[in-house]
mmCIF file of C-alpha atoms in Angstrom:
data_model
loop_
_atom_site.group_PDB
_atom_site.id
_atom_site.type_symbol
_atom_site.label_atom_id
_atom_site.label_comp_id
_atom_site.label_asym_id
_atom_site.label_seq_id
_atom_site.Cartn_x
_atom_site.Cartn_y
_atom_site.Cartn_z
ATOM 1 C CA MET A 1 -0.152 0.109 0.071
ATOM 2 C CA SER A 2 1.075 3.549 -0.727
ATOM 3 C CA LYS A 3 0.758 6.457 1.536
ATOM 4 C CA PHE A 4 0.684 8.818 -1.241
ATOM 5 C CA LYS A 5 -2.721 8.798 -3.358
ATOM 6 C CA ASN A 6 -2.761 9.414 -7.069
ATOM 7 C CA LYS A 7 -4.700 12.634 -8.202
ATOM 8 C CA LYS A 8 -8.071 11.776 -9.699
ATOM 9 C CA LYS A 9 -8.135 12.637 -13.184
ATOM 10 C CA GLY A 10 -10.518 15.051 -14.297
ATOM 11 C CA ASP A 11 -9.981 17.519 -11.405
ATOM 12 C CA LEU A 12 -9.810 21.151 -12.349
ATOM 13 C CA PRO A 13 -7.171 23.304 -11.232
ATOM 14 C CA ALA A 14 -7.853 26.121 -8.526
ATOM 15 C CA ILE A 15 -8.636 29.577 -10.186
ATOM 16 C CA SER A 16 -5.798 32.114 -9.689
ATOM 17 C CA THR A 17 -7.507 35.194 -8.045
ATOM 18 C CA ALA A 18 -4.005 37.063 -8.040
ATOM 19 C CA SER A 19 -5.214 39.481 -10.901
ATOM 20 C CA LEU A 20 -8.438 40.000 -9.356
ATOM 21 C CA PRO A 21 -7.746 43.293 -7.421
ATOM 22 C CA ASP A 22 -6.139 44.728 -10.759
ATOM 23 C CA ILE A 23 -9.064 44.359 -12.616
ATOM 24 C CA VAL A 24 -11.457 45.563 -9.663
ATOM 25 C CA PHE A 25 -9.102 48.785 -9.505
ATOM 26 C CA MET A 26 -9.145 49.118 -13.454
ATOM 27 C CA LEU A 27 -12.965 48.825 -13.472
ATOM 28 C CA LEU A 28 -12.946 51.444 -10.821
ATOM 29 C CA PHE A 29 -11.010 54.110 -12.623
ATOM 30 C CA PHE A 30 -12.916 53.474 -15.737
ATOM 31 C CA PHE A 31 -16.299 54.425 -14.016
ATOM 32 C CA MET A 32 -14.387 57.336 -12.149
ATOM 33 C CA VAL A 33 -13.398 58.819 -15.661
ATOM 34 C CA ALA A 34 -16.439 57.905 -17.514
ATOM 35 C CA THR A 35 -19.069 59.231 -15.115
ATOM 36 C CA VAL A 36 -20.459 62.632 -15.710
ATOM 37 C CA MET A 37 -21.328 64.530 -12.560
ATOM 38 C CA ARG A 38 -24.687 66.715 -12.936
ATOM 39 C CA ASP A 39 -24.023 70.346 -12.333
ATOM 40 C CA ASN A 40 -27.459 71.312 -11.386
ATOM 41 C CA ASN A 41 -30.944 69.685 -10.705
ATOM 42 C CA LEU A 42 -33.363 71.447 -12.963
ATOM 43 C CA LEU A 43 -36.348 72.524 -10.812
ATOM 44 C CA VAL A 44 -38.266 74.700 -13.783
ATOM 45 C CA GLU A 45 -38.891 73.538 -17.041
ATOM 46 C CA ASN A 46 -36.478 74.696 -19.552
ATOM 47 C CA ASP A 47 -37.470 74.444 -23.242
ATOM 48 C CA LEU A 48 -34.987 76.660 -24.684
ATOM 49 C CA PRO A 49 -35.307 78.680 -27.779
ATOM 50 C CA THR A 50 -33.285 77.851 -30.922
ATOM 51 C CA ALA A 51 -30.802 79.748 -32.790
ATOM 52 C CA ASN A 52 -28.380 79.011 -35.968
ATOM 53 C CA GLN A 53 -25.476 81.198 -34.848
ATOM 54 C CA VAL A 54 -24.309 79.920 -31.358
ATOM 55 C CA GLU A 55 -20.879 79.913 -29.689
ATOM 56 C CA LYS A 56 -19.630 77.518 -26.909
ATOM 57 C CA LEU A 57 -18.048 79.116 -23.625
ATOM 58 C CA LYS A 58 -15.910 77.642 -20.991
ATOM 59 C CA LYS A 59 -18.044 76.928 -17.869
ATOM 60 C CA ASP A 60 -15.156 77.968 -15.560
ATOM 61 C CA ARG A 61 -16.185 81.426 -15.490
ATOM 62 C CA THR A 62 -20.051 81.310 -16.194
ATOM 63 C CA THR A 63 -22.806 81.120 -13.597
ATOM 64 C CA PHE A 64 -26.443 79.809 -14.807
ATOM 65 C CA ILE A 65 -29.842 81.336 -13.868
ATOM 66 C CA TYR A 66 -32.853 79.411 -15.183
ATOM 67 C CA MET A 67 -35.882 80.808 -15.639
ATOM 68 C CA GLY A 68 -39.403 79.045 -16.294
ATOM 69 C CA LYS A 69 -42.444 77.845 -14.613
ATOM 70 C CA PRO A 70 -41.883 74.857 -11.975
ATOM 71 C CA SER A 71 -41.619 71.389 -13.306
ATOM 72 C CA ASP A 72 -44.792 69.281 -12.547
ATOM 73 C CA ARG A 73 -43.205 68.039 -9.053
ATOM 74 C CA TYR A 74 -42.904 71.443 -7.961
ATOM 75 C CA GLN A 75 -46.100 73.104 -9.000
ATOM 76 C CA SER A 76 -48.255 72.006 -6.082
ATOM 77 C CA ARG A 77 -45.700 74.017 -3.983
ATOM 78 C CA TYR A 78 -44.669 76.793 -5.775
ATOM 79 C CA GLY A 79 -47.534 77.387 -8.121
ATOM 80 C CA LYS A 80 -47.707 77.863 -12.064
ATOM 81 C CA GLU A 81 -46.035 81.141 -12.550
ATOM 82 C CA ALA A 82 -42.262 81.401 -14.052
ATOM 83 C CA ARG A 83 -39.698 81.178 -11.213
ATOM 84 C CA ILE A 84 -35.751 81.790 -10.900
ATOM 85 C CA GLN A 85 -33.569 78.976 -10.061
ATOM 86 C CA ILE A 86 -29.886 79.548 -9.182
ATOM 87 C CA ASN A 87 -27.709 76.632 -8.042
ATOM 88 C CA ASP A 88 -30.423 73.910 -7.397
ATOM 89 C CA LYS A 89 -32.704 76.268 -5.617
ATOM 90 C CA PHE A 90 -35.616 78.779 -6.055
ATOM 91 C CA THR A 91 -34.628 82.196 -5.399
ATOM 92 C CA ASN A 92 -36.687 85.326 -5.271
ATOM 93 C CA LEU A 93 -35.544 88.547 -7.280
ATOM 94 C CA GLU A 94 -34.215 90.091 -4.265
ATOM 95 C CA SER A 95 -31.691 87.260 -3.796
ATOM 96 C CA VAL A 96 -30.431 87.258 -7.145
ATOM 97 C CA GLN A 97 -27.858 90.010 -6.390
ATOM 98 C CA THR A 98 -26.520 88.132 -3.387
ATOM 99 C CA ALA A 99 -26.326 84.754 -5.256
ATOM 100 C CA ILE A 100 -24.566 86.097 -8.221
ATOM 101 C CA THR A 101 -22.072 88.077 -5.647
ATOM 102 C CA GLU A 102 -21.245 84.861 -3.943
ATOM 103 C CA ALA A 103 -20.752 82.992 -7.087
ATOM 104 C CA ARG A 104 -18.206 85.684 -8.406
ATOM 105 C CA GLU A 105 -16.359 85.433 -5.134
ATOM 106 C CA LYS A 106 -16.156 81.530 -5.467
ATOM 107 C CA ILE A 107 -14.357 81.603 -8.923
ATOM 108 C CA ASN A 108 -10.625 82.001 -9.538
ATOM 109 C CA GLU A 109 -9.559 85.739 -8.866
ATOM 110 C CA ASP A 110 -8.115 85.969 -12.453
ATOM 111 C CA LEU A 111 -11.377 85.149 -14.061
ATOM 112 C CA ARG A 112 -13.339 87.540 -12.096
ATOM 113 C CA ASP A 113 -13.254 90.355 -14.979
ATOM 114 C CA ARG A 114 -14.406 88.178 -17.389
ATOM 115 C CA PHE A 115 -17.162 86.420 -15.080
ATOM 116 C CA VAL A 116 -20.319 85.744 -17.207
ATOM 117 C CA VAL A 117 -24.032 85.260 -16.317
ATOM 118 C CA ALA A 118 -26.014 82.758 -18.368
ATOM 119 C CA LEU A 119 -29.473 82.934 -18.707
ATOM 120 C CA LYS A 120 -31.441 79.692 -19.565
ATOM 121 C CA VAL A 121 -34.705 80.994 -20.404
ATOM 122 C CA ASP A 122 -37.983 78.776 -21.047
ATOM 123 C CA LYS A 123 -39.588 79.712 -24.431
ATOM 124 C CA GLU A 124 -42.889 80.389 -22.238
ATOM 125 C CA ALA A 125 -41.494 82.523 -19.470
ATOM 126 C CA ASN A 126 -42.356 86.124 -18.824
ATOM 127 C CA ALA A 127 -40.217 88.812 -20.468
ATOM 128 C CA GLY A 128 -40.692 91.030 -17.733
ATOM 129 C CA LEU A 129 -39.173 88.615 -15.552
ATOM 130 C CA VAL A 130 -36.009 88.506 -17.754
ATOM 131 C CA SER A 131 -36.110 92.367 -17.888
ATOM 132 C CA ASP A 132 -36.140 92.384 -13.819
ATOM 133 C CA VAL A 133 -33.366 89.839 -13.527
ATOM 134 C CA LYS A 134 -31.218 91.903 -16.005
ATOM 135 C CA GLN A 135 -31.879 95.074 -13.872
ATOM 136 C CA GLU A 136 -30.546 93.173 -10.675
ATOM 137 C CA LEU A 137 -27.645 91.999 -12.525
ATOM 138 C CA ARG A 138 -26.886 95.728 -13.648
ATOM 139 C CA LYS A 139 -26.997 96.831 -9.967
ATOM 140 C CA ILE A 140 -24.035 94.556 -8.666
ATOM 141 C CA ASN A 141 -22.284 95.358 -12.058
ATOM 142 C CA ALA A 142 -22.481 91.731 -13.880
ATOM 143 C CA LEU A 143 -22.821 93.546 -17.265
ATOM 144 C CA LYS A 144 -21.492 90.244 -19.097
ATOM 145 C CA VAL A 145 -24.791 88.364 -19.948
ATOM 146 C CA MET A 146 -25.165 85.371 -22.210
ATOM 147 C CA TYR A 147 -28.595 83.681 -23.278
ATOM 148 C CA VAL A 148 -28.259 79.980 -23.781
ATOM 149 C CA THR A 149 -30.225 78.333 -26.545
ATOM 150 C CA GLY A 150 -30.461 75.331 -28.535
ATOM 151 C CA ILE A 151 -28.845 74.713 -31.866
ATOM 152 C CA GLY A 152 -31.262 74.795 -34.925
ATOM 153 C CA ASP A 153 -33.311 76.885 -37.118
ATOM 154 C CA VAL A 154 -34.635 80.163 -35.920
ATOM 155 C CA GLU A 155 -38.632 79.455 -35.264
ATOM 156 C CA ASN A 156 -41.278 82.239 -36.538
#
């Protein structure tokens, strides 16, 4: 009798898990690079008008003001009138100056003289609200204002 047993034929060798951490970290880095973080939660409806001559600016010196009626989820609380949204929250006309001043202070000091306020205004928004917001921006010397539009032919 022998003390050693012969291996049975047909046994599978053990799976090597030595490269498993490398694969996990490679997937982690892939998803970290490929994932896009959302800037703002849109609280208002924002069906932008279209234009055929548009130019893209860098977001590093831009603050967005959204105007439009609240989305269906918020209409019971805020009504159906057009509202102003800055940085994931509704704001009133009196708070626009404060919010834009804070946003200007947060950006790099070299870019403050090129600070731009971008207005994303719904097609159905009241022009009086837009005019009032522009008046508030003039009071704090935020004179570089751009209107964000969709790309397409101009509608009549």
